[in-house]
Tab-separated table of N, CA and C in Angstrom:
chain	number	residue	atom	x	y	z
J	30	MET	N	-6.587	6.089	-14.969
J	30	MET	CA	-5.557	6.059	-13.902
J	30	MET	C	-4.418	6.840	-14.259
J	31	ARG	N	-4.130	7.915	-13.770
J	31	ARG	CA	-3.153	9.112	-13.991
J	31	ARG	C	-1.845	8.332	-13.314
J	32	ALA	N	-0.906	7.855	-13.855
J	32	ALA	CA	0.268	7.779	-13.715
J	32	ALA	C	1.355	8.914	-13.646
J	33	VAL	N	2.219	8.953	-12.554
J	33	VAL	CA	3.295	9.670	-12.331
J	33	VAL	C	4.571	9.561	-12.298
J	34	PRO	N	5.893	9.766	-13.257
J	34	PRO	CA	6.967	9.159	-12.939
J	34	PRO	C	7.409	9.531	-11.577
J	35	LEU	N	8.106	8.547	-10.880
J	35	LEU	CA	9.134	8.748	-9.460
J	35	LEU	C	10.008	9.842	-9.337
J	36	GLU	N	9.874	10.237	-8.016
J	36	GLU	CA	10.877	11.260	-7.734
J	36	GLU	C	12.013	10.979	-6.955
J	37	PRO	N	13.099	11.501	-6.412
J	37	PRO	CA	14.121	10.892	-5.541
J	37	PRO	C	13.553	10.436	-4.063
J	38	GLU	N	12.566	11.284	-3.740
J	38	GLU	CA	11.962	10.596	-2.290
J	38	GLU	C	11.137	9.107	-2.446
J	39	ASP	N	10.681	9.117	-3.575
J	39	ASP	CA	10.085	7.744	-3.999
J	39	ASP	C	11.059	6.708	-4.318
J	40	VAL	N	11.983	6.929	-4.999
J	40	VAL	CA	13.125	5.886	-4.882
J	40	VAL	C	13.551	5.889	-3.447
J	41	ALA	N	14.135	6.718	-2.654
J	41	ALA	CA	14.256	6.583	-1.088
J	41	ALA	C	13.430	5.621	-0.328
J	42	LEU	N	12.154	5.835	-0.703
J	42	LEU	CA	10.903	4.946	-0.192
J	42	LEU	C	11.138	3.789	-0.482
J	43	TYR	N	11.199	3.125	-1.701
J	43	TYR	CA	11.661	2.259	-2.169
J	43	TYR	C	12.928	1.294	-1.784
J	44	GLU	N	14.212	2.274	-1.454
J	44	GLU	CA	15.054	1.418	-1.217
J	44	GLU	C	14.948	1.103	0.509
J	45	ARG	N	14.161	1.975	1.156
J	45	ARG	CA	13.721	1.435	2.447
J	45	ARG	C	13.324	0.264	2.664
J	46	ALA	N	12.172	0.118	1.842
J	46	ALA	CA	11.451	-1.500	1.858
J	46	ALA	C	12.599	-2.464	1.257
J	47	VAL	N	13.212	-2.167	0.455
J	47	VAL	CA	14.391	-3.121	0.113
J	47	VAL	C	15.125	-3.503	1.166
J	48	GLU	N	15.813	-2.611	1.875
J	48	GLU	CA	16.641	-2.794	3.025
J	48	GLU	C	15.737	-3.682	4.058
J	49	VAL	N	14.419	-3.367	4.311
J	49	VAL	CA	13.442	-4.181	5.331
J	49	VAL	C	13.367	-5.755	4.758
J	50	LEU	N	13.262	-5.856	3.357
J	50	LEU	CA	13.158	-7.232	2.971
J	50	LEU	C	14.528	-7.832	3.190
J	51	ALA	N	15.477	-7.408	2.584
J	51	ALA	CA	16.752	-7.843	2.496
J	51	ALA	C	17.203	-8.635	3.996
J	52	ALA	N	17.277	-7.638	5.123
J	52	ALA	CA	17.509	-7.988	6.476
J	52	ALA	C	16.324	-8.957	7.129
J	53	SER	N	15.192	-9.273	6.655
J	53	SER	CA	14.133	-10.125	7.055
J	53	SER	C	13.661	-11.124	6.327
J	54	PHE	N	13.985	-11.249	5.023
J	54	PHE	CA	13.165	-12.207	4.034
J	54	PHE	C	13.186	-13.679	4.423
J	55	ASP	N	12.127	-14.315	4.362
J	55	ASP	CA	11.791	-15.429	4.648
J	55	ASP	C	11.111	-16.137	3.676
J	56	PRO	N	11.093	-17.180	2.996
J	56	PRO	CA	9.991	-17.298	1.619
J	56	PRO	C	8.840	-17.959	2.251
J	57	VAL	N	8.440	-17.978	3.599
J	57	VAL	CA	7.221	-18.330	4.205
J	57	VAL	C	6.626	-17.464	4.865
J	58	VAL	N	7.196	-16.801	5.757
J	58	VAL	CA	6.383	-15.813	6.642
J	58	VAL	C	7.083	-14.252	6.606
J	59	HIS	N	8.102	-13.933	5.960
J	59	HIS	CA	8.410	-12.572	5.437
J	59	HIS	C	8.636	-12.459	4.195
J	60	GLN	N	7.613	-12.534	3.109
J	60	GLN	CA	7.671	-12.410	1.709
J	60	GLN	C	7.883	-11.228	1.154
J	61	VAL	N	7.063	-9.878	2.072
J	61	VAL	CA	6.946	-9.016	1.509
J	61	VAL	C	7.227	-7.773	2.568
J	62	ALA	N	7.914	-6.649	2.057
J	62	ALA	CA	8.357	-5.509	2.991
J	62	ALA	C	7.669	-4.248	2.341
J	63	ALA	N	7.071	-3.309	2.992
J	63	ALA	CA	6.993	-2.063	2.631
J	63	ALA	C	7.453	-0.961	3.236
J	64	ALA	N	6.819	0.160	3.026
J	64	ALA	CA	7.544	1.415	3.501
J	64	ALA	C	6.553	2.619	3.394
J	65	ALA	N	6.248	3.250	4.318
J	65	ALA	CA	5.362	4.330	4.342
J	65	ALA	C	5.953	5.420	4.463
J	66	ARG	N	5.736	6.631	3.781
J	66	ARG	CA	6.077	8.019	4.246
J	66	ARG	C	4.960	9.032	4.500
J	67	THR	N	5.244	9.840	5.650
J	67	THR	CA	4.023	10.702	6.121
J	67	THR	C	4.358	12.226	5.776
J	68	ALA	N	3.440	12.808	6.169
J	68	ALA	CA	3.549	14.273	5.746
J	68	ALA	C	4.923	15.073	6.488
J	69	SER	N	5.217	14.646	7.554
J	69	SER	CA	6.574	15.030	8.055
J	69	SER	C	7.818	14.636	7.507
J	70	GLY	N	7.644	13.644	6.465
J	70	GLY	CA	8.842	13.188	5.895
J	70	GLY	C	9.401	11.899	6.560
J	71	GLU	N	8.773	11.501	7.681
J	71	GLU	CA	9.454	10.277	8.098
J	71	GLU	C	8.949	8.975	7.318
J	72	VAL	N	9.789	8.232	7.758
J	72	VAL	CA	9.445	6.689	6.791
J	72	VAL	C	9.387	5.531	7.768
J	73	PHE	N	8.139	5.164	7.683
J	73	PHE	CA	7.874	3.871	8.543
J	73	PHE	C	8.086	2.474	7.844
J	74	PRO	N	8.779	1.382	8.375
J	74	PRO	CA	8.672	0.164	7.497
J	74	PRO	C	7.657	-0.523	8.183
J	75	GLY	N	7.418	-1.709	7.236
J	75	GLY	CA	6.664	-2.551	7.469
J	75	GLY	C	6.813	-3.965	6.957
J	76	LEU	N	6.792	-5.057	7.706
J	76	LEU	CA	6.937	-6.421	7.080
J	76	LEU	C	5.791	-7.217	6.655
J	77	HIS	N	5.714	-8.054	6.038
J	77	HIS	CA	4.798	-8.975	6.018
J	77	HIS	C	4.890	-10.194	6.869
J	78	VAL	N	4.211	-10.777	8.026
J	78	VAL	CA	4.184	-11.654	9.114
J	78	VAL	C	3.021	-12.659	8.727
J	79	GLY	N	3.405	-13.872	8.928
J	79	GLY	CA	2.594	-14.977	8.537
J	79	GLY	C	2.961	-16.159	9.288
J	80	SER	N	1.811	-17.031	9.162
J	80	SER	CA	1.881	-18.389	10.081
J	80	SER	C	1.238	-19.451	8.980
J	81	ARG	N	0.711	-20.352	9.374
J	81	ARG	CA	-0.023	-21.284	8.473
J	81	ARG	C	-1.537	-20.954	7.994
J	82	ARG	N	-2.056	-20.060	9.254
J	82	ARG	CA	-3.411	-19.684	9.004
J	82	ARG	C	-3.547	-18.231	8.929
J	83	VAL	N	-2.607	-17.317	9.596
J	83	VAL	CA	-2.731	-16.143	9.539
J	83	VAL	C	-1.752	-15.226	8.761
J	84	ASN	N	-2.056	-14.262	7.829
J	84	ASN	CA	-1.105	-13.285	7.488
J	84	ASN	C	-1.684	-11.970	7.451
J	85	VAL	N	-0.522	-11.110	7.750
J	85	VAL	CA	-0.764	-9.618	8.135
J	85	VAL	C	0.336	-8.924	6.891
J	86	CYS	N	-0.364	-8.179	6.005
J	86	CYS	CA	0.482	-7.874	5.175
J	86	CYS	C	1.561	-6.337	5.309
J	87	ALA	N	2.366	-6.414	4.559
J	87	ALA	CA	3.545	-5.514	4.964
J	87	ALA	C	3.068	-4.112	4.899
J	88	GLU	N	2.307	-3.688	4.055
J	88	GLU	CA	1.449	-2.463	4.031
J	88	GLU	C	0.757	-2.188	5.105
J	89	ALA	N	0.137	-3.155	5.963
J	89	ALA	CA	-0.916	-2.870	7.032
J	89	ALA	C	0.282	-2.516	8.076
J	90	SER	N	1.196	-3.481	8.264
J	90	SER	CA	2.569	-3.148	9.157
J	90	SER	C	2.919	-2.026	9.294
J	91	ALA	N	3.109	-1.335	8.016
J	91	ALA	CA	3.896	-0.048	8.045
J	91	ALA	C	2.749	1.148	8.263
J	92	ILE	N	1.424	0.962	7.709
J	92	ILE	CA	0.488	1.805	8.280
J	92	ILE	C	0.679	1.739	9.715
J	93	ALA	N	0.355	0.706	10.429
J	93	ALA	CA	0.383	0.643	12.263
J	93	ALA	C	1.712	1.266	12.581
J	94	ASN	N	2.624	0.922	12.030
J	94	ASN	CA	3.781	1.469	12.558
J	94	ASN	C	3.686	2.908	12.596
J	95	ALA	N	3.274	3.601	11.557
J	95	ALA	CA	2.917	5.083	11.468
J	95	ALA	C	2.305	5.699	12.633
J	96	GLU	N	1.178	4.911	12.512
J	96	GLU	CA	0.050	5.307	13.466
J	96	GLU	C	0.525	5.035	15.032
J	97	MET	N	1.207	4.099	15.430
J	97	MET	CA	1.950	3.970	16.357
J	97	MET	C	2.486	5.066	16.845
J	98	HIS	N	3.037	5.682	15.820
J	98	HIS	CA	4.140	6.820	16.320
J	98	HIS	C	3.242	8.075	16.261
J	99	ASN	N	2.033	7.983	16.054
J	99	ASN	CA	1.517	9.499	15.721
J	99	ASN	C	1.919	10.252	14.797
J	100	ALA	N	2.404	9.747	13.732
J	100	ALA	CA	3.366	10.486	12.661
J	100	ALA	C	2.527	11.161	11.641
J	101	GLY	N	0.947	11.015	11.649
J	101	GLY	CA	0.176	11.713	10.759
J	101	GLY	C	-0.169	11.098	9.730
J	102	GLN	N	-0.829	11.685	8.611
J	102	GLN	CA	-1.412	10.977	7.340
J	102	GLN	C	-0.166	10.181	6.659
J	103	VAL	N	-0.259	9.210	5.919
J	103	VAL	CA	0.576	8.635	4.982
J	103	VAL	C	0.486	9.380	3.487
J	104	VAL	N	1.685	9.621	2.909
J	104	VAL	CA	1.476	10.529	1.771
J	104	VAL	C	2.146	9.722	0.844
J	105	ALA	N	2.751	8.634	1.036
J	105	ALA	CA	3.403	7.775	-0.130
J	105	ALA	C	3.869	6.360	0.590
J	106	MET	N	3.464	5.117	-0.329
J	106	MET	CA	3.843	4.008	0.499
J	106	MET	C	4.377	3.187	-0.810
J	107	VAL	N	4.974	2.124	-0.413
J	107	VAL	CA	5.550	1.186	-1.664
J	107	VAL	C	5.700	-0.255	-0.899
J	108	ALA	N	5.262	-1.506	-1.750
J	108	ALA	CA	5.759	-2.610	-1.011
J	108	ALA	C	6.601	-3.299	-2.128
J	109	VAL	N	7.483	-4.080	-1.331
J	109	VAL	CA	8.346	-4.857	-2.402
J	109	VAL	C	8.188	-6.553	-2.279
J	110	CYS	N	8.786	-7.155	-3.137
J	110	CYS	CA	8.762	-8.569	-2.835
J	110	CYS	C	9.940	-9.136	-3.748
J	111	ARG	N	10.200	-10.629	-3.569
J	111	ARG	CA	11.487	-11.402	-4.437
J	111	ARG	C	10.860	-11.757	-5.553
J	112	ASP	N	11.110	-11.582	-6.826
J	112	ASP	CA	10.629	-12.384	-8.310
J	112	ASP	C	11.579	-13.735	-7.961
J	113	GLU	N	10.992	-14.518	-9.425
J	113	GLU	CA	11.594	-15.643	-9.257
J	113	GLU	C	13.032	-15.855	-9.382
J	114	ASN	N	13.845	-15.041	-9.680
J	114	ASN	CA	15.393	-14.991	-9.736
J	114	ASN	C	15.964	-14.631	-8.734
J	115	GLY	N	14.843	-14.077	-7.526
J	115	GLY	CA	15.435	-13.388	-6.385
J	115	GLY	C	15.746	-12.024	-6.487
J	116	ARG	N	15.269	-11.447	-7.512
J	116	ARG	CA	15.377	-9.753	-7.513
J	116	ARG	C	14.460	-8.899	-6.803
J	117	THR	N	14.765	-8.091	-6.084
J	117	THR	CA	13.589	-7.466	-4.968
J	117	THR	C	12.988	-6.382	-6.172
J	118	VAL	N	11.703	-6.300	-6.241
J	118	VAL	CA	10.700	-5.754	-7.075
J	118	VAL	C	9.741	-5.055	-6.656
J	119	VAL	N	9.048	-4.268	-6.981
J	119	VAL	CA	7.718	-3.479	-6.561
J	119	VAL	C	6.707	-4.300	-6.843
J	120	THR	N	5.688	-4.561	-5.705
J	120	THR	CA	4.750	-5.406	-5.967
J	120	THR	C	3.655	-4.656	-5.625
J	121	ASN	N	2.078	-4.881	-6.352
J	121	ASN	CA	1.008	-4.103	-6.209
J	121	ASN	C	0.018	-4.712	-4.980
J	122	PRO	N	-0.178	-3.664	-4.244
J	122	PRO	CA	-1.147	-3.968	-3.115
J	122	PRO	C	-2.301	-4.729	-3.253
J	123	CYS	N	-2.471	-5.732	-2.229
J	123	CYS	CA	-3.919	-6.503	-2.551
J	123	CYS	C	-4.945	-5.582	-2.385
J	124	GLY	N	-6.167	-5.867	-2.364
J	124	GLY	CA	-7.444	-5.254	-2.142
J	124	GLY	C	-7.703	-4.714	-0.628
J	125	LEU	N	-7.164	-5.588	0.074
J	125	LEU	CA	-7.380	-5.175	1.881
J	125	LEU	C	-6.536	-4.014	2.044
J	126	CYS	N	-4.991	-3.927	1.474
J	126	CYS	CA	-4.072	-2.919	1.619
J	126	CYS	C	-4.688	-1.537	0.581
J	127	ARG	N	-5.082	-1.879	-0.515
J	127	ARG	CA	-5.754	-0.607	-1.013
J	127	ARG	C	-6.879	0.111	-0.191
J	128	GLU	N	-7.589	-0.627	0.446
J	128	GLU	CA	-8.720	-0.186	1.347
J	128	GLU	C	-8.083	0.458	2.343
J	129	LEU	N	-6.786	-0.149	2.772
J	129	LEU	CA	-6.475	0.481	4.173
J	129	LEU	C	-5.834	1.802	3.587
J	130	MET	N	-5.225	2.005	2.668
J	130	MET	CA	-4.191	2.963	1.967
J	130	MET	C	-5.420	4.168	1.879
J	131	GLY	N	-6.696	3.891	1.418
J	131	GLY	CA	-7.595	4.618	1.190
J	131	GLY	C	-8.063	5.636	2.121
J	132	HIS	N	-8.015	4.838	3.717
J	132	HIS	CA	-8.579	5.364	4.895
J	132	HIS	C	-7.634	6.225	5.226
J	133	TYR	N	-6.110	5.448	5.547
J	133	TYR	CA	-5.223	6.259	6.263
J	133	TYR	C	-4.239	7.148	5.238
J	134	GLY	N	-4.366	6.928	4.187
J	134	GLY	CA	-3.761	7.961	3.115
J	134	GLY	C	-4.700	8.086	1.887
J	135	PRO	N	-5.672	8.838	2.031
J	135	PRO	CA	-6.690	8.973	0.714
J	135	PRO	C	-6.258	9.642	-0.404
J	136	ASP	N	-5.257	10.540	-0.066
J	136	ASP	CA	-4.604	11.164	-1.527
J	136	ASP	C	-3.101	10.599	-1.452
J	137	ALA	N	-2.576	9.629	-0.635
J	137	ALA	CA	-1.348	9.010	-0.733
J	137	ALA	C	-0.847	8.598	-2.392
J	138	TRP	N	0.461	8.731	-2.616
J	138	TRP	CA	0.789	8.340	-3.855
J	138	TRP	C	1.383	6.932	-3.474
J	139	VAL	N	1.050	5.712	-4.495
J	139	VAL	CA	1.619	4.512	-3.950
J	139	VAL	C	2.047	3.982	-5.354
J	140	LEU	N	3.430	3.508	-5.194
J	140	LEU	CA	4.377	3.296	-6.179
J	140	LEU	C	3.690	1.581	-6.625
J	141	ILE	N	3.540	1.494	-8.018
J	141	ILE	CA	3.139	0.039	-8.576
J	141	ILE	C	3.994	0.053	-9.510
J	142	ASP	N	3.449	-1.213	-9.980
J	142	ASP	CA	4.125	-1.996	-11.263
J	142	ASP	C	3.502	-1.820	-12.179
J	143	ARG	N	3.161	-1.107	-13.253
J	143	ARG	CA	2.314	-1.214	-14.302
J	143	ARG	C	3.017	-1.492	-15.611
J	144	GLY	N	2.650	-2.830	-15.781
J	144	GLY	CA	3.423	-3.684	-16.815
J	144	GLY	C	4.610	-3.665	-17.003
J	145	GLY	N	5.612	-3.596	-15.907
J	145	GLY	CA	6.846	-3.821	-16.034
J	145	GLY	C	7.582	-2.279	-15.826
J	146	GLU	N	6.873	-1.199	-15.462
J	146	GLU	CA	7.248	-0.029	-15.484
J	146	GLU	C	6.667	0.379	-13.948
J	147	VAL	N	8.036	0.781	-12.988
J	147	VAL	CA	7.350	1.429	-11.866
J	147	VAL	C	7.052	2.789	-11.604
J	148	VAL	N	5.862	3.356	-11.420
J	148	VAL	CA	5.097	4.620	-11.388
J	148	VAL	C	4.499	4.550	-10.193
J	149	LYS	N	4.053	5.970	-10.085
J	149	LYS	CA	3.187	6.221	-8.974
J	149	LYS	C	1.756	6.805	-9.448
J	150	VAL	N	0.917	6.143	-8.496
J	150	VAL	CA	-0.562	6.591	-8.594
J	150	VAL	C	-1.508	7.250	-7.597
J	151	ARG	N	-2.429	7.670	-7.243
J	151	ARG	CA	-3.004	8.056	-6.040
J	151	ARG	C	-3.723	6.796	-5.505
J	152	SER	N	-3.782	6.507	-4.207
J	152	SER	CA	-4.260	5.661	-3.703
J	152	SER	C	-6.059	5.466	-3.864
J	153	GLY	N	-6.515	6.238	-4.152
J	153	GLY	CA	-7.758	6.333	-4.651
J	153	GLY	C	-8.190	5.671	-5.897
J	154	ASP	N	-7.107	5.788	-6.955
J	154	ASP	CA	-7.297	5.358	-8.056
J	154	ASP	C	-7.386	3.938	-8.173
J	155	LEU	N	-6.632	3.190	-6.867
J	155	LEU	CA	-6.386	1.684	-6.920
J	155	LEU	C	-7.503	1.077	-6.538
J	156	MET	N	-8.604	1.961	-5.811
J	156	MET	CA	-9.766	1.307	-5.324
J	156	MET	C	-10.675	2.439	-5.568
J	157	PRO	N	-11.118	2.289	-6.789
J	157	PRO	CA	-12.510	3.463	-7.375
J	157	PRO	C	-13.594	3.212	-6.735
J	158	SER	N	-14.112	2.224	-6.308
J	158	SER	CA	-15.246	1.735	-5.761
J	158	SER	C	-15.158	1.436	-4.374
J	159	PRO	N	-14.602	2.038	-3.567
J	159	PRO	CA	-14.608	1.547	-2.042
J	159	PRO	C	-15.806	1.120	-1.558
J	160	TRP	N	-15.895	0.373	-0.349
J	160	TRP	CA	-16.738	-0.303	0.359
J	160	TRP	C	-17.042	0.713	1.116
J	161	ASN	N	-18.380	1.154	1.252
J	161	ASN	CA	-19.124	2.122	2.135
J	161	ASN	C	-20.527	1.740	2.795
J	162	PHE	N	-20.818	2.117	4.094
J	162	PHE	CA	-21.910	1.944	4.294
J	162	PHE	C	-22.900	3.190	3.723
J	163	PRO	N	-24.030	2.665	3.381
J	163	PRO	CA	-25.043	3.508	2.555
J	163	PRO	C	-24.882	5.043	2.975
J	164	HIS	N	-24.899	5.156	4.405
J	164	HIS	CA	-25.105	6.568	4.984
J	164	HIS	C	-23.674	7.286	4.643
J	165	GLU	N	-22.776	6.743	4.108
J	165	GLU	CA	-21.698	7.356	3.955
J	165	GLU	C	-21.308	7.760	2.630
J	166	ASN	N	-22.148	7.417	1.802
J	166	ASN	CA	-22.131	8.111	0.370
J	166	ASN	C	-22.845	9.447	0.306
J	167	ASP	N	-22.507	10.004	-0.761
J	167	ASP	CA	-22.951	11.590	-1.178
J	167	ASP	C	-24.192	11.151	-2.202
J	168	TRP	N	-24.871	9.853	-2.312
J	168	TRP	CA	-26.034	9.761	-3.176
J	168	TRP	C	-26.913	8.579	-2.434
J	169	ASP	N	-27.934	8.636	-3.244
J	169	ASP	CA	-29.121	7.430	-2.644
J	169	ASP	C	-28.649	6.433	-3.910
J	170	ILE	N	-28.669	5.154	-3.131
J	170	ILE	CA	-28.463	4.014	-4.216
J	170	ILE	C	-29.696	3.431	-4.528
J	171	ALA	N	-29.726	3.428	-6.019
J	171	ALA	CA	-30.980	2.814	-6.616
J	171	ALA	C	-31.285	1.782	-6.670
J	172	ASP	N	-32.863	1.090	-6.353
J	172	ASP	CA	-33.090	0.026	-6.326
J	172	ASP	C	-32.756	-0.644	-7.638
J	173	PRO	N	-31.993	-1.791	-7.727
J	173	PRO	CA	-32.080	-2.510	-9.187
J	173	PRO	C	-32.957	-3.324	-9.708
J	174	THR	N	-34.441	-3.330	-8.734
J	174	THR	CA	-35.573	-3.634	-9.546
J	174	THR	C	-36.616	-2.663	-10.051
J	175	ALA	N	-36.272	-1.598	-9.819
J	175	ALA	CA	-37.300	-0.619	-9.965
J	175	ALA	C	-37.091	-0.342	-11.691
J	176	PRO	N	-38.286	0.102	-12.357
J	176	PRO	CA	-38.067	0.394	-13.952
J	176	PRO	C	-37.442	1.748	-13.964
């Protein structure tokens, strides 16, 4: 996975997600905030929403926000949460969000925590073997029982 250092616009994206979490944090229903930047440079926030049985991730919320504004393809994304000391930190996307990012921003940069260092990687690197229907692949799938 090729990681790249952050640029000023990545830090600004992080800061926007931090603002959203600071304004709306709740330890049960609003634990994560996100921000997505589109090709036009617009930034769309997202917030984790949850109940006892249903949760919608902050990244999905940010992507939906950008889609509702017909803002174009997502080119960068970050999610943040609070650590045990109450500090807001970058958090890595779950598998569902990685799949969404691959669809709505297949070449997007995603800020991640790589062993305590915040770097950015391409969304496709987070989901190297995405789920596809067989007809969506560029190959024939081998029969594992064939010699």
